[in-house]
Every structure is written in structure tokens, then in C-alpha cells.
PDB file of C-alpha atoms in Angstrom:
ATOM      1  CA  MET A   1      35.811 -13.259  -2.660  1.00 94.00           C
ATOM      2  CA  ARG A   2      33.779 -16.398  -1.690  1.00 96.00           C
ATOM      3  CA  ILE A   3      32.255 -15.753   1.725  1.00 97.00           C
ATOM      4  CA  LEU A   4      30.467 -18.008   4.287  1.00 97.00           C
ATOM      5  CA  VAL A   5      27.798 -16.357   6.024  1.00 98.00           C
ATOM      6  CA  VAL A   6      26.513 -17.658   9.438  1.00 97.00           C
ATOM      7  CA  GLU A   7      23.707 -15.664  10.697  1.00 97.00           C
ATOM      8  CA  ASP A   8      20.743 -17.140  12.724  1.00 95.00           C
ATOM      9  CA  GLU A   9      18.303 -14.217  12.099  1.00 94.00           C
ATOM     10  CA  PRO A  10      16.825 -15.050   8.556  1.00 95.00           C
ATOM     11  CA  LEU A  11      16.155 -11.287   7.660  1.00 96.00           C
ATOM     12  CA  LEU A  12      19.536 -10.080   8.599  1.00 95.00           C
ATOM     13  CA  ALA A  13      21.102 -13.123   6.782  1.00 97.00           C
ATOM     14  CA  MET A  14      19.215 -12.220   3.576  1.00 97.00           C
ATOM     15  CA  LEU A  15      20.210  -8.522   3.791  1.00 96.00           C
ATOM     16  CA  LEU A  16      23.927  -9.397   4.760  1.00 97.00           C
ATOM     17  CA  GLU A  17      24.196 -11.727   1.688  1.00 98.00           C
ATOM     18  CA  GLU A  18      22.590  -9.099  -0.660  1.00 98.00           C
ATOM     19  CA  SER A  19      25.014  -6.529   0.565  1.00 97.00           C
ATOM     20  CA  LEU A  20      27.912  -8.995   0.157  1.00 98.00           C
ATOM     21  CA  VAL A  21      26.866  -9.563  -3.457  1.00 98.00           C
ATOM     22  CA  ASP A  22      26.374  -5.905  -4.306  1.00 97.00           C
ATOM     23  CA  LEU A  23      29.823  -5.435  -2.988  1.00 97.00           C
ATOM     24  CA  GLY A  24      31.112  -7.906  -5.619  1.00 97.00           C
ATOM     25  CA  HIS A  25      31.508 -11.019  -3.340  1.00 97.00           C
ATOM     26  CA  GLU A  26      30.130 -14.552  -3.943  1.00 97.00           C
ATOM     27  CA  ILE A  27      28.190 -16.350  -1.306  1.00 97.00           C
ATOM     28  CA  ALA A  28      30.022 -19.663  -0.837  1.00 95.00           C
ATOM     29  CA  GLY A  29      27.239 -20.856   1.765  1.00 95.00           C
ATOM     30  CA  SER A  30      25.030 -19.674   4.263  1.00 96.00           C
ATOM     31  CA  ALA A  31      23.964 -21.122   7.649  1.00 97.00           C
ATOM     32  CA  ALA A  32      22.036 -20.536  10.605  1.00 96.00           C
ATOM     33  CA  THR A  33      23.582 -23.012  13.136  1.00 95.00           C
ATOM     34  CA  VAL A  34      27.006 -24.424  13.760  1.00 95.00           C
ATOM     35  CA  GLU A  35      26.136 -27.728  12.551  1.00 96.00           C
ATOM     36  CA  GLN A  36      24.782 -26.191   9.197  1.00 96.00           C
ATOM     37  CA  ALA A  37      27.906 -24.182   8.758  1.00 96.00           C
ATOM     38  CA  LEU A  38      30.340 -27.028   9.219  1.00 95.00           C
ATOM     39  CA  SER A  39      28.211 -29.300   7.064  1.00 95.00           C
ATOM     40  CA  THR A  40      28.431 -26.631   4.215  1.00 94.00           C
ATOM     41  CA  LEU A  41      32.103 -26.221   4.712  1.00 94.00           C
ATOM     42  CA  ASP A  42      32.669 -29.950   4.501  1.00 92.00           C
ATOM     43  CA  GLU A  43      30.648 -30.286   1.481  1.00 93.00           C
ATOM     44  CA  ARG A  44      32.389 -27.196  -0.256  1.00 90.00           C
ATOM     45  CA  SER A  45      35.719 -28.778   0.535  1.00 89.00           C
ATOM     46  CA  GLN A  46      34.842 -32.266  -0.909  1.00 91.00           C
ATOM     47  CA  GLU A  47      33.600 -30.436  -4.034  1.00 92.00           C
ATOM     48  CA  GLY A  48      36.873 -28.731  -4.197  1.00 91.00           C
ATOM     49  CA  GLU A  49      35.300 -25.365  -3.826  1.00 91.00           C
ATOM     50  CA  THR A  50      36.959 -22.713  -1.686  1.00 89.00           C
ATOM     51  CA  VAL A  51      35.692 -20.464   0.924  1.00 94.00           C
ATOM     52  CA  GLU A  52      37.889 -17.424   1.215  1.00 95.00           C
ATOM     53  CA  PHE A  53      36.337 -15.582   4.257  1.00 95.00           C
ATOM     54  CA  GLY A  54      33.840 -16.151   7.070  1.00 96.00           C
ATOM     55  CA  VAL A  55      31.353 -13.611   8.271  1.00 97.00           C
ATOM     56  CA  LEU A  56      29.981 -15.135  11.591  1.00 95.00           C
ATOM     57  CA  ASP A  57      27.346 -14.088  14.012  1.00 93.00           C
ATOM     58  CA  TYR A  58      29.087 -14.609  17.184  1.00 89.00           C
ATOM     59  CA  SER A  59      26.043 -15.818  19.160  1.00 87.00           C
ATOM     60  CA  LEU A  60      23.991 -18.330  17.581  1.00 89.00           C
ATOM     61  CA  GLY A  61      21.290 -18.628  20.285  1.00 79.00           C
ATOM     62  CA  HIS A  62      20.833 -20.995  23.150  1.00 78.00           C
ATOM     63  CA  ASP A  63      24.361 -20.199  24.540  1.00 80.00           C
ATOM     64  CA  THR A  64      25.915 -21.310  21.227  1.00 86.00           C
ATOM     65  CA  THR A  65      28.711 -19.492  19.645  1.00 86.00           C
ATOM     66  CA  ALA A  66      30.306 -19.446  16.232  1.00 90.00           C
ATOM     67  CA  LEU A  67      33.797 -20.556  17.683  1.00 88.00           C
ATOM     68  CA  PRO A  68      33.854 -23.986  16.103  1.00 92.00           C
ATOM     69  CA  ILE A  69      33.158 -22.608  12.882  1.00 94.00           C
ATOM     70  CA  ALA A  70      36.013 -19.950  13.213  1.00 91.00           C
ATOM     71  CA  ARG A  71      38.281 -22.654  14.158  1.00 90.00           C
ATOM     72  CA  TRP A  72      37.585 -24.742  11.233  1.00 92.00           C
ATOM     73  CA  LEU A  73      38.344 -21.659   8.974  1.00 93.00           C
ATOM     74  CA  ARG A  74      41.315 -20.462  10.727  1.00 89.00           C
ATOM     75  CA  GLU A  75      42.891 -24.029  10.686  1.00 91.00           C
ATOM     76  CA  ARG A  76      42.878 -23.613   6.810  1.00 91.00           C
ATOM     77  CA  GLY A  77      44.237 -19.950   6.859  1.00 90.00           C
ATOM     78  CA  ILE A  78      40.859 -18.311   6.173  1.00 92.00           C
ATOM     79  CA  PRO A  79      40.195 -14.999   7.727  1.00 92.00           C
ATOM     80  CA  VAL A  80      37.139 -14.446  10.061  1.00 93.00           C
ATOM     81  CA  MET A  81      35.052 -11.682  11.302  1.00 93.00           C
ATOM     82  CA  TYR A  82      32.321 -11.677  13.845  1.00 91.00           C
ATOM     83  CA  LEU A  83      29.016  -9.783  14.031  1.00 92.00           C
ATOM     84  CA  SER A  84      27.142  -9.326  17.303  1.00 86.00           C
ATOM     85  CA  GLY A  85      24.410  -7.267  18.658  1.00 82.00           C
ATOM     86  CA  HIS A  86      25.296  -8.080  22.325  1.00 72.00           C
ATOM     87  CA  ALA A  87      29.203  -8.174  22.513  1.00 61.00           C
ATOM     88  CA  SER A  88      31.583  -5.357  22.520  1.00 52.00           C
ATOM     89  CA  LEU A  89      35.050  -5.029  21.524  1.00 48.00           C
ATOM     90  CA  ASP A  90      36.185  -5.164  25.097  1.00 53.00           C
ATOM     91  CA  ASP A  91      34.183  -8.354  25.838  1.00 54.00           C
ATOM     92  CA  ASP A  92      36.871 -11.111  27.260  1.00 53.00           C
ATOM     93  CA  ARG A  93      34.647 -13.780  25.939  1.00 54.00           C
ATOM     94  CA  LEU A  94      35.561 -12.963  22.267  1.00 53.00           C
ATOM     95  CA  PRO A  95      38.567 -14.457  20.621  1.00 57.00           C
ATOM     96  CA  LEU A  96      40.741 -12.078  18.807  1.00 60.00           C
ATOM     97  CA  ALA A  97      38.944 -11.296  15.611  1.00 70.00           C
ATOM     98  CA  PRO A  98      37.433  -8.231  14.183  1.00 78.00           C
ATOM     99  CA  LEU A  99      33.969  -7.441  15.590  1.00 83.00           C
ATOM    100  CA  LEU A 100      31.303  -5.404  13.908  1.00 87.00           C
ATOM    101  CA  THR A 101      28.468  -4.473  16.542  1.00 85.00           C
ATOM    102  CA  LYS A 102      24.868  -4.666  15.008  1.00 88.00           C
ATOM    103  CA  PRO A 103      23.571  -2.463  13.601  1.00 89.00           C
ATOM    104  CA  PHE A 104      26.635  -1.744  11.054  1.00 92.00           C
ATOM    105  CA  THR A 105      26.601   0.024   7.831  1.00 94.00           C
ATOM    106  CA  VAL A 106      27.591  -1.625   4.635  1.00 95.00           C
ATOM    107  CA  ASP A 107      30.638   0.681   4.328  1.00 96.00           C
ATOM    108  CA  GLN A 108      31.837  -0.893   7.775  1.00 95.00           C
ATOM    109  CA  LEU A 109      31.293  -4.327   6.535  1.00 95.00           C
ATOM    110  CA  ASP A 110      33.153  -3.671   3.288  1.00 96.00           C
ATOM    111  CA  ALA A 111      36.069  -1.986   5.229  1.00 94.00           C
ATOM    112  CA  THR A 112      36.556  -4.725   7.649  1.00 92.00           C
ATOM    113  CA  ILE A 113      36.449  -7.494   4.859  1.00 93.00           C
ATOM    114  CA  ARG A 114      38.932  -5.551   2.870  1.00 92.00           C
ATOM    115  CA  GLY A 115      41.238  -4.922   5.639  1.00 89.00           C
ATOM    116  CA  LEU A 116      41.351  -8.598   6.597  1.00 85.00           C
ATOM    117  CA  ALA A 117      41.877  -9.676   3.096  1.00 82.00           C
ATOM    118  CA  LEU A 118      44.846  -7.476   2.751  1.00 80.00           C
ATOM    119  CA  ALA A 119      46.195  -8.740   5.901  1.00 77.00           C
ATOM    120  CA  ALA A 120      45.898 -12.432   4.951  1.00 68.00           C
TER     121      ALA A 120
END
């Protein structure tokens, strides 16, 4: 599956990408900000490349969230999951989407992606 990764912590982004590749996925793009992610999505779209899934850090610093990215993906029928070190499943600020709380295991990441891919 071709996955967009949005994570503002460089080391975690690298580990996340490596884990996804080890699980058999392809990284369709990587970004640390909303602007970078939307630009990457637009570029991929113009090039005819598909993004099939989004793994998004919910909080991207300075009171910025990944909601605009999730909206772009969902409008195109692409499943999304959030990562967060600060939010919980009962956080009323979160839109309805699966959430993995950091730290998480590769098995948890894999199970969440597989579950969403099957449901899509």
C-alpha cells in the first residue's frame, strides 16, 4: 500500500517510514507540516501517483493539527489514522478516526492499517 506519512519529529518519521517499508508498504510521501503534506499530495495527484493511506501525527506543533490533510485524503476516499503522544481515545477534539497513542508497537501500527484497509 502507498502511504503518506506526516510526522513532525524527524527521528520518529524515519522509524515510522522504515517500519512501514518493513511491513511491505511503499512510502508515497513524507512531510513534517500541513503545507508540505498538501503540496506532496498535489504533486502526487498531478503525476498520476496514488496515495492509498495516510498515517498522520495529529498534533504538528504550534497549535496546528493534521485535520486539513485528513480532509484532503478523506474527500478522495483514502483512509486515515492518527498518531498522538498527547491525545487519548476519549479526547473530544479528535475527529472520528483510529488513533495510536505514542509509543506504539509495529504490530499495533500494522493491525490498525490492515483493519482500515479491509474496511475501505
